[in-house]
Amino acid sequence: MSVPERAQAQAEIDRLRAAIRHHDHCYYVLDAPEISDAEYDILMRELQALEANWPDLITPDSPTQRVGGAPSPAFGSVTHPEPMLSLDNAFSAAEVEAFDRRVRERLGVDGPVTYCAEPKLDGLAVSLLYENGRLVRGATRGDGVSGEDVTANLRTLPSLPLRLAGGDWPAFLEVRGEVYMPRAGFLAMNQRLQEAGERVFANPRNAAAGSLRQLDARVTARRPLRWFAYGLGAGSNDPALPDTHFKRLGRLRGWGLPVCPLNRRVSGVAGLLAYHGEMQARRAELPFEIDGVVYKVDAVASQQHLGFVSRAPRWALAHKYAAEEAVTRVLAVAFQVGRTGAVTPVARLAPVAVGGVIVSNVSLHNFDEMRRKDVRIGDTVIVRRAGDVIPEVVRVVIEERPDDAAEVALPTQCPECGAAVVRPEGEAIARCSGQLACPAQRKEALRHFASRRAMDIDGLGDKLIEALVDSGRVHDPADLYGLGAPELAALPRMAEKSAANIVAAIARSRATTLPRFLYALGIREVGEATARTLAAHFGDLPPLMAADAEALQAVSDVGPVVSAHIAAFFREPHNREVIARLLAAGVHWPATSVPAPAKASPLQGKRVVLTGTLAGLTREQAKAEILARGGAVSESVSARTDYVVAGEAAGSKLDKARALGVTVLDEAAFLALLQPD
Ligand code: JCF
């Protein structure tokens, strides 16, 4: 290997070590991680890989040569009477089976071993020394050999007895346990911190560690910390103690120490795996966070026989749950069209295991959300999947962004049907405007078209629509009018009689009203009320289809969003074609459904704003009278307003009208306009 290569490796190793030291400091000393565990693991693995290639570059102070946390110089350092060991980890049933097999081989037993199983709390381990039943010292685990003296802080935990109850305790006793912060307390505390403008904690584990390692014990006292005792250190060989772990936990409880109520004795591998599964199922609703379960050989004599390997006991195992966060790369961003036409960006990922499943697609919800998170093609992202929750992109790892990472634009055309994608101003969701002809929206469009308050086609239910679309017989609403009874009867589970009934119902639906027809088209934001207003305003379909967004906004209650959807819908050639075929198939409505103005009214074509209370008629009646005379009612006054009708207690609209020089009518003048003769 060449010298430049070696120099390059050295530079990269230096960079990684500096980064890891920085993040160690953030995590262990400041309790304020800047990156996720998954990202940290990547840095560590990169360093390990480089050091494996260049072993002579390994130094004793490399982060790879150290285990556990560094003690903060702010606290006194204490050496544990007996080292606090870590636990071997398992992630699969096979690893648990291998553990159990080793235990049985070493113990020389054939039958199932009795284990004590417990939830593995996500907090920080502590050691408590009791002399003659009195708490004399409390320490964090630190690196397992020595930790920090946090006695004053631990003494503030209400659940931590300063004196043991009873009298049958060993004169010198070391109790080990896990300090944690319950979820509810964590959320409440973070909210308090946020309101006070202070730094919030990333998770309950960091919150517990940060709260316990406060220089001022009064701060710790205000934090919602709890703890559970899980075992004994020094003093555990006292012959007066019970002979199983489970009974010892019972003894600890008798001395007034809190022990997790979920701890249980189980038998053999089957018992272990059942316990693991049960806790996983209950995980989300537990009042504290757990990252796995712990198994311990129950008989103390067996534990002693099994002993230790390097830093972990042979008689215990941590069976961890899959990490809920993982790091992966965005390969592409695709756009999916939902059944209501919503166009949703979906990140295609390099497949990654997270939360126990392989994730290769994750929804980015909508375009704004994608931009807010600034997700680009080629980006490295943190993906999270907690419990059964749908996986999500937590954030982009900006430092890993390649120079050519590409921003993704909202498509202008629907990937399913090619129709225009519209996104009215102020709307988060972009939608395909090819409603009637878009394959992604086909079934939903048909279901709505046939519904009772639309075309009211009795018997054309979800199942039948499904069958008609899936068999290729129906693509859009116009196809319904070409269906014959034999065709329907050929569908599975369709009796001849009901086929005939449905064909008759379809035929009957040809005679409809303009408001029903407009509503049936399923134009976004056009409900029954808007359909009625549109029908009244335009009188017939052709002028409505020809109206641009501005003309549409002259209709009362039609604002920029609704008008954009309507205009886009009628602009779409596919939709126009379906409408033409519907009319050709004989769909019709009485011309009289639109009351055309009897004689030319001075209100014809005028924009009117109503404000205040009229004595003789309600606001709705006034509006109807104006619409019936070919006028339009809008909500706000602008320079384009022709009349403002001001009743009792008219407010700011009246002021605005005066300011803009708009003609103001009182009630009498308005009534006069309604009856010009
Ligand atoms: O809940 C825990 N995090 C936990 C950690 C529970 C235990 O029973 C443990 C532990 C670490 C070491 N037991 C050992 C021996």
XYZ file of C-alpha atoms in Angstrom, residues 30-492:
463
model
C -23.793 17.306 27.806
C -26.591 14.721 27.469
C -27.469 16.565 24.263
C -26.779 14.351 21.241
C -26.539 16.145 17.909
C -26.964 12.999 15.840
C -29.001 9.811 16.153
C -27.604 6.543 17.467
C -27.796 5.172 13.933
C -25.627 7.978 12.565
C -23.159 7.540 15.407
C -22.940 3.838 14.616
C -22.058 4.672 11.019
C -19.153 6.898 12.088
C -17.927 4.195 14.459
C -18.188 1.482 11.805
C -16.318 3.592 9.242
C -13.536 4.120 11.756
C -13.430 0.430 12.662
C -13.225 -0.525 8.987
C -10.330 1.866 8.356
C -8.493 0.700 11.448
C -8.981 -2.910 10.391
C -7.251 -2.053 7.097
C -4.495 -0.042 8.771
C -3.921 -1.766 12.149
C -0.686 0.141 12.739
C -2.709 3.378 12.817
C -4.706 2.194 15.849
C -3.840 4.184 18.961
C -4.892 3.389 22.544
C -6.904 6.601 22.687
C -8.957 5.809 19.574
C -12.695 5.791 20.348
C -12.758 2.187 19.059
C -10.522 1.132 21.949
C -12.893 2.294 24.606
C -16.167 0.975 25.953
C -18.801 2.736 27.981
C -19.169 6.361 28.886
C -16.523 8.785 29.997
C -17.033 10.151 33.491
C -17.556 13.871 33.702
C -14.839 15.624 35.679
C -17.625 17.627 37.313
C -18.450 14.709 39.608
C -16.209 12.796 41.946
C -15.143 9.481 40.515
C -15.869 6.281 42.431
C -14.650 2.748 41.842
C -17.421 0.192 42.056
C -16.925 -2.496 44.735
C -17.577 -5.018 41.982
C -17.436 -4.140 38.280
C -20.817 -3.370 36.721
C -20.911 -5.671 33.754
C -22.728 -5.158 30.548
C -25.059 -7.658 28.932
C -24.609 -9.738 25.831
C -27.088 -8.740 23.139
C -29.337 -10.887 20.988
C -31.622 -9.694 18.209
C -33.118 -12.974 16.980
C -34.793 -16.099 18.293
C -31.869 -18.112 16.930
C -29.462 -16.170 19.130
C -31.699 -16.757 22.148
C -31.781 -20.473 21.365
C -27.997 -20.521 21.134
C -27.761 -18.759 24.512
C -30.097 -21.296 26.128
C -28.166 -24.184 24.547
C -24.870 -22.903 25.950
C -26.444 -22.463 29.386
C -27.813 -26.028 29.398
C -24.539 -27.505 28.138
C -22.505 -25.771 30.816
C -24.983 -26.680 33.532
C -25.347 -30.212 32.149
C -29.146 -30.103 32.161
C -31.490 -31.568 29.551
C -34.837 -30.090 30.531
C -35.896 -26.467 30.360
C -33.984 -23.976 32.518
C -35.922 -21.582 34.724
C -35.197 -17.963 33.866
C -36.224 -14.649 35.294
C -37.355 -12.316 32.515
C -37.667 -8.526 32.834
C -38.250 -5.524 30.628
C -35.013 -3.753 29.755
C -35.609 -0.152 30.688
C -34.024 2.547 28.588
C -32.414 4.672 31.257
C -29.081 4.647 32.992
C -27.628 2.079 35.377
C -26.735 3.088 38.912
C -25.096 1.459 41.889
C -26.310 2.170 45.437
C -24.312 1.292 48.529
C -26.231 0.574 51.718
C -24.233 0.217 54.928
C -26.194 -1.137 57.847
C -29.326 -0.367 55.877
C -28.446 3.284 55.193
C -27.724 4.777 51.778
C -24.126 5.922 51.852
C -23.336 6.378 48.162
C -24.880 6.330 44.745
C -22.977 6.262 41.469
C -23.562 6.043 37.734
C -22.256 2.983 35.918
C -19.677 4.999 33.993
C -17.369 2.605 32.196
C -18.383 -0.272 34.483
C -15.272 -0.086 36.641
C -15.714 3.438 37.915
C -18.518 5.943 37.627
C -19.580 9.332 38.897
C -20.587 10.022 42.456
C -24.143 11.302 42.172
C -25.233 10.543 45.741
C -26.734 13.965 46.393
C -28.800 13.729 43.219
C -29.987 10.172 43.791
C -31.087 11.105 47.295
C -33.699 13.397 45.735
C -35.552 10.494 44.084
C -38.682 9.970 46.175
C -38.758 6.290 45.222
C -35.259 5.708 46.543
C -35.251 4.714 50.239
C -32.531 6.336 52.291
C -32.970 3.525 54.831
C -33.925 -0.041 54.044
C -37.007 -1.503 55.685
C -36.801 -4.694 57.759
C -33.538 -5.894 59.233
C -32.419 -8.994 57.381
C -30.194 -7.151 54.908
C -26.445 -7.746 54.615
C -24.496 -5.107 56.548
C -22.732 -4.096 53.313
C -25.011 -4.235 50.306
C -24.709 -2.930 46.754
C -28.021 -2.609 44.921
C -28.060 -2.095 41.180
C -30.832 -0.606 39.195
C -31.928 1.530 36.306
C -32.916 5.181 36.686
C -35.470 6.181 34.070
C -37.945 8.892 33.234
C -41.541 7.784 32.610
C -42.894 8.845 29.221
C -45.574 11.119 30.692
C -43.080 12.916 32.915
C -40.694 13.277 29.979
C -43.334 14.900 27.776
C -44.506 17.267 30.509
C -40.951 18.225 31.410
C -39.955 18.884 27.803
C -43.010 21.059 27.374
C -42.033 23.049 30.474
C -38.481 23.420 29.195
C -39.707 24.527 25.794
C -42.059 27.122 27.255
C -39.205 28.422 29.369
C -37.108 28.694 26.215
C -34.683 26.056 27.425
C -33.125 23.108 25.661
C -35.404 20.061 25.351
C -34.175 16.473 25.602
C -34.092 14.145 22.606
C -35.622 11.139 24.382
C -36.452 9.863 27.896
C -33.063 8.174 28.173
C -31.143 11.388 27.611
C -33.593 13.203 29.850
C -32.962 10.730 32.674
C -29.195 10.944 32.266
C -29.239 14.724 31.959
C -31.474 15.106 34.992
C -29.455 12.808 37.203
C -26.155 14.386 36.228
C -27.022 17.894 37.356
C -24.504 19.840 39.376
C -27.321 21.328 41.418
C -29.266 18.525 43.131
C -32.258 20.853 43.453
C -32.668 20.658 39.683
C -32.639 16.854 39.830
C -35.256 17.002 42.581
C -37.695 18.734 40.222
C -37.264 16.167 37.464
C -39.717 13.239 37.275
C -37.140 10.501 37.788
C -37.950 6.939 38.858
C -35.898 3.825 39.212
C -36.201 0.048 39.543
C -33.779 -2.210 41.366
C -32.731 -5.154 39.176
C -29.980 -6.912 41.080
C -27.225 -7.037 43.657
C -23.518 -6.302 43.433
C -21.280 -6.519 46.467
C -22.904 -8.489 49.284
C -24.725 -10.828 46.917
C -22.956 -13.887 48.319
C -24.489 -13.426 51.762
C -25.752 -16.927 52.675
C -28.881 -15.458 54.240
C -30.109 -14.284 50.820
C -32.642 -16.382 48.849
C -31.238 -18.849 46.329
C -32.945 -17.533 43.189
C -32.833 -14.185 41.411
C -36.611 -13.910 41.407
C -36.876 -14.461 45.168
C -34.073 -11.973 45.717
C -36.026 -9.364 43.803
C -38.920 -10.127 46.152
C -36.589 -9.576 49.094
C -35.475 -6.211 47.647
C -39.115 -5.240 47.393
C -39.547 -6.201 51.047
C -36.758 -3.783 51.951
C -38.728 -0.986 50.349
C -36.883 -0.898 47.022
C -38.979 -0.541 43.826
C -38.838 -3.605 41.583
C -40.442 -3.718 38.142
C -43.823 -5.439 38.488
C -43.466 -6.982 35.018
C -40.574 -9.244 36.034
C -41.575 -12.880 35.734
C -40.221 -16.392 36.036
C -40.436 -18.337 32.760
C -39.418 -21.814 31.629
C -37.056 -22.613 28.753
C -36.617 -20.927 25.376
C -40.351 -21.057 24.704
C -40.995 -19.075 27.880
C -38.318 -16.515 26.966
C -39.632 -15.926 23.462
C -43.238 -15.716 24.649
C -42.212 -13.078 27.199
C -40.281 -11.141 24.526
C -43.335 -11.169 22.269
C -45.704 -10.142 25.032
C -43.580 -7.164 26.062
C -43.166 -6.125 22.447
C -46.949 -6.123 22.058
C -47.341 -4.069 25.239
C -44.351 -1.855 24.547
C -46.221 1.155 23.174
C -48.552 1.359 26.151
C -45.971 0.832 28.898
C -45.466 3.954 30.995
C -41.716 3.834 30.273
C -39.530 3.157 27.255
C -37.874 -0.221 26.909
C -35.362 -1.303 24.303
C -35.669 -5.034 24.894
C -36.012 -7.617 27.617
C -33.399 -9.183 29.912
C -33.170 -12.894 30.666
C -31.346 -14.221 33.718
C -30.759 -17.785 34.843
C -32.883 -17.812 37.970
C -30.898 -20.123 40.299
C -28.055 -18.189 41.909
C -25.955 -21.383 42.227
C -26.276 -21.878 38.453
C -25.257 -18.246 37.850
C -22.135 -18.820 39.917
C -21.383 -22.022 38.033
C -21.736 -20.251 34.698
C -19.576 -17.265 35.636
C -18.471 -14.550 33.226
C -16.824 -14.025 29.871
C -14.729 -10.872 29.655
C -17.230 -8.112 30.418
C -20.586 -9.919 30.515
C -22.160 -12.680 32.579
C -22.810 -16.019 30.834
C -26.059 -16.331 32.749
C -27.783 -13.242 31.349
C -28.827 -11.972 27.931
C -30.409 -8.769 26.623
C -32.876 -9.627 23.855
C -33.235 -6.300 22.073
C -36.003 -4.987 19.900
C -35.090 -3.852 16.429
C -33.755 -0.310 16.291
C -36.513 2.139 15.446
C -34.231 4.370 13.429
C -31.956 3.572 10.546
C -29.918 5.482 8.014
C -30.315 4.938 4.284
C -30.197 6.705 0.935
C -32.920 8.207 -1.231
C -32.675 6.568 -4.664
C -35.580 8.406 -6.264
C -38.770 10.265 -5.530
C -41.910 8.991 -7.239
C -45.347 10.580 -7.234
C -48.351 8.444 -6.404
C -51.937 9.323 -7.186
C -54.493 8.391 -4.550
C -58.117 7.535 -5.123
C -59.125 11.156 -4.532
C -56.480 12.408 -6.957
C -54.037 13.582 -4.292
C -50.546 13.505 -5.777
C -48.163 12.333 -3.051
C -44.363 12.212 -3.198
C -42.916 8.858 -2.144
C -39.206 8.376 -1.474
C -37.725 5.196 -2.922
C -35.009 4.098 -0.534
C -32.100 1.724 -0.544
C -33.820 -1.070 1.449
C -33.048 -0.854 5.151
C -34.135 -2.800 8.243
C -35.927 -0.586 10.712
C -38.389 -1.450 13.465
C -38.238 -5.101 12.443
C -39.201 -4.729 8.782
C -37.394 -3.889 5.563
C -38.384 -0.441 4.366
C -37.830 0.613 0.760
C -40.617 3.178 0.228
C -41.734 5.942 2.490
C -44.392 8.566 1.930
C -43.295 12.177 2.145
C -46.962 13.147 2.656
C -47.114 16.195 0.412
C -44.954 18.533 -1.563
C -44.554 21.148 1.185
C -43.557 18.499 3.686
C -40.913 17.222 1.262
C -39.563 20.752 0.810
C -39.682 21.468 4.551
C -37.557 18.397 5.210
C -35.561 19.302 2.094
C -35.382 15.718 0.876
C -33.411 15.386 -2.370
C -32.464 12.458 -4.564
C -29.142 11.070 -3.387
C -29.626 12.303 0.173
C -28.831 10.222 3.217
C -31.863 10.175 5.492
C -32.844 8.888 8.917
C -35.882 6.644 8.703
C -37.972 5.836 11.726
C -40.557 3.142 12.330
C -41.797 2.825 15.905
C -44.157 -0.020 16.728
C -46.720 -0.485 14.007
C -46.498 3.136 12.950
C -45.967 3.822 9.242
C -42.287 4.513 8.534
C -41.290 8.134 8.058
C -38.281 10.196 7.111
C -37.170 11.961 10.284
C -34.635 14.194 8.603
C -31.871 14.494 6.061
C -28.263 14.027 7.172
C -27.113 17.255 5.568
C -23.398 16.577 6.097
C -23.741 13.510 3.856
C -25.429 15.325 0.964
C -23.613 14.692 -2.316
C -22.906 17.688 -4.567
C -25.261 16.389 -7.222
C -28.224 15.736 -4.907
C -31.233 16.705 -6.984
C -34.231 18.657 -5.796
C -37.526 17.199 -6.901
C -40.149 19.287 -8.684
C -43.876 18.738 -8.457
C -44.929 17.065 -11.708
C -47.117 19.202 -13.936
C -48.864 16.129 -15.299
C -50.476 13.215 -13.492
C -48.216 10.149 -13.709
C -51.328 7.966 -14.082
C -53.343 9.772 -16.751
C -51.328 12.770 -17.953
C -53.934 15.314 -16.884
C -52.780 18.599 -15.381
C -51.777 18.547 -11.727
C -53.226 21.540 -9.921
C -52.316 22.909 -6.595
C -54.383 25.954 -5.690
C -52.526 28.622 -3.781
C -52.498 27.942 -0.059
C -53.310 24.255 -0.488
C -50.851 21.650 0.770
C -52.138 18.926 -1.515
C -51.629 18.838 -5.257
C -54.256 16.953 -7.217
C -54.742 15.378 -10.582
C -57.518 17.203 -12.443
C -58.351 14.219 -14.651
C -60.935 13.064 -12.135
C -63.341 11.341 -14.507
C -60.693 9.677 -16.609
C -57.765 9.023 -14.257
C -57.290 5.304 -13.596
C -56.195 6.023 -10.027
C -59.458 7.837 -9.358
C -61.767 5.730 -11.503
C -63.523 3.782 -8.783
C -63.889 6.741 -6.471
C -65.267 8.899 -9.301
C -67.810 6.232 -10.212
C -68.855 5.632 -6.614
C -69.481 9.347 -6.184
C -71.223 9.681 -9.567
C -73.703 6.922 -8.685
C -74.301 8.034 -5.095
C -77.787 8.894 -3.900
C -77.377 12.664 -3.804
C -75.622 12.701 -7.183
C -77.046 10.633 -10.076
C -78.773 8.284 -7.625
C -78.186 4.979 -9.422
C -79.776 2.455 -7.114
C -77.878 -0.834 -6.754
C -74.586 0.365 -8.224
C -72.565 -0.259 -5.068
C -68.844 -0.446 -4.283
C -68.551 -4.177 -5.055
C -70.178 -3.842 -8.446
C -68.078 -0.806 -9.375
C -65.009 -2.784 -8.385
C -66.045 -5.673 -10.639
C -66.969 -3.424 -13.568
C -63.690 -1.510 -13.456
C -61.502 -4.539 -12.812
C -63.091 -6.451 -15.698
C -62.400 -3.489 -18.002
C -66.085 -2.923 -18.808
C -66.230 0.561 -17.314
C -63.549 3.240 -17.408
C -65.564 6.350 -16.688
C -69.141 7.375 -15.840
C -70.171 7.634 -19.502
C -69.459 3.911 -19.972
C -72.267 3.121 -17.505
C -74.902 4.201 -20.041
C -73.676 1.657 -22.556
C -74.026 -1.325 -20.201
C -76.539 -4.007 -21.065
C -78.253 -6.460 -18.729
C -76.526 -9.562 -20.199
C -73.130 -7.946 -19.620
C -73.978 -7.265 -15.987
C -75.497 -10.696 -15.462
C -72.216 -12.221 -16.642
C -70.446 -10.788 -13.584
C -69.915 -13.166 -10.653
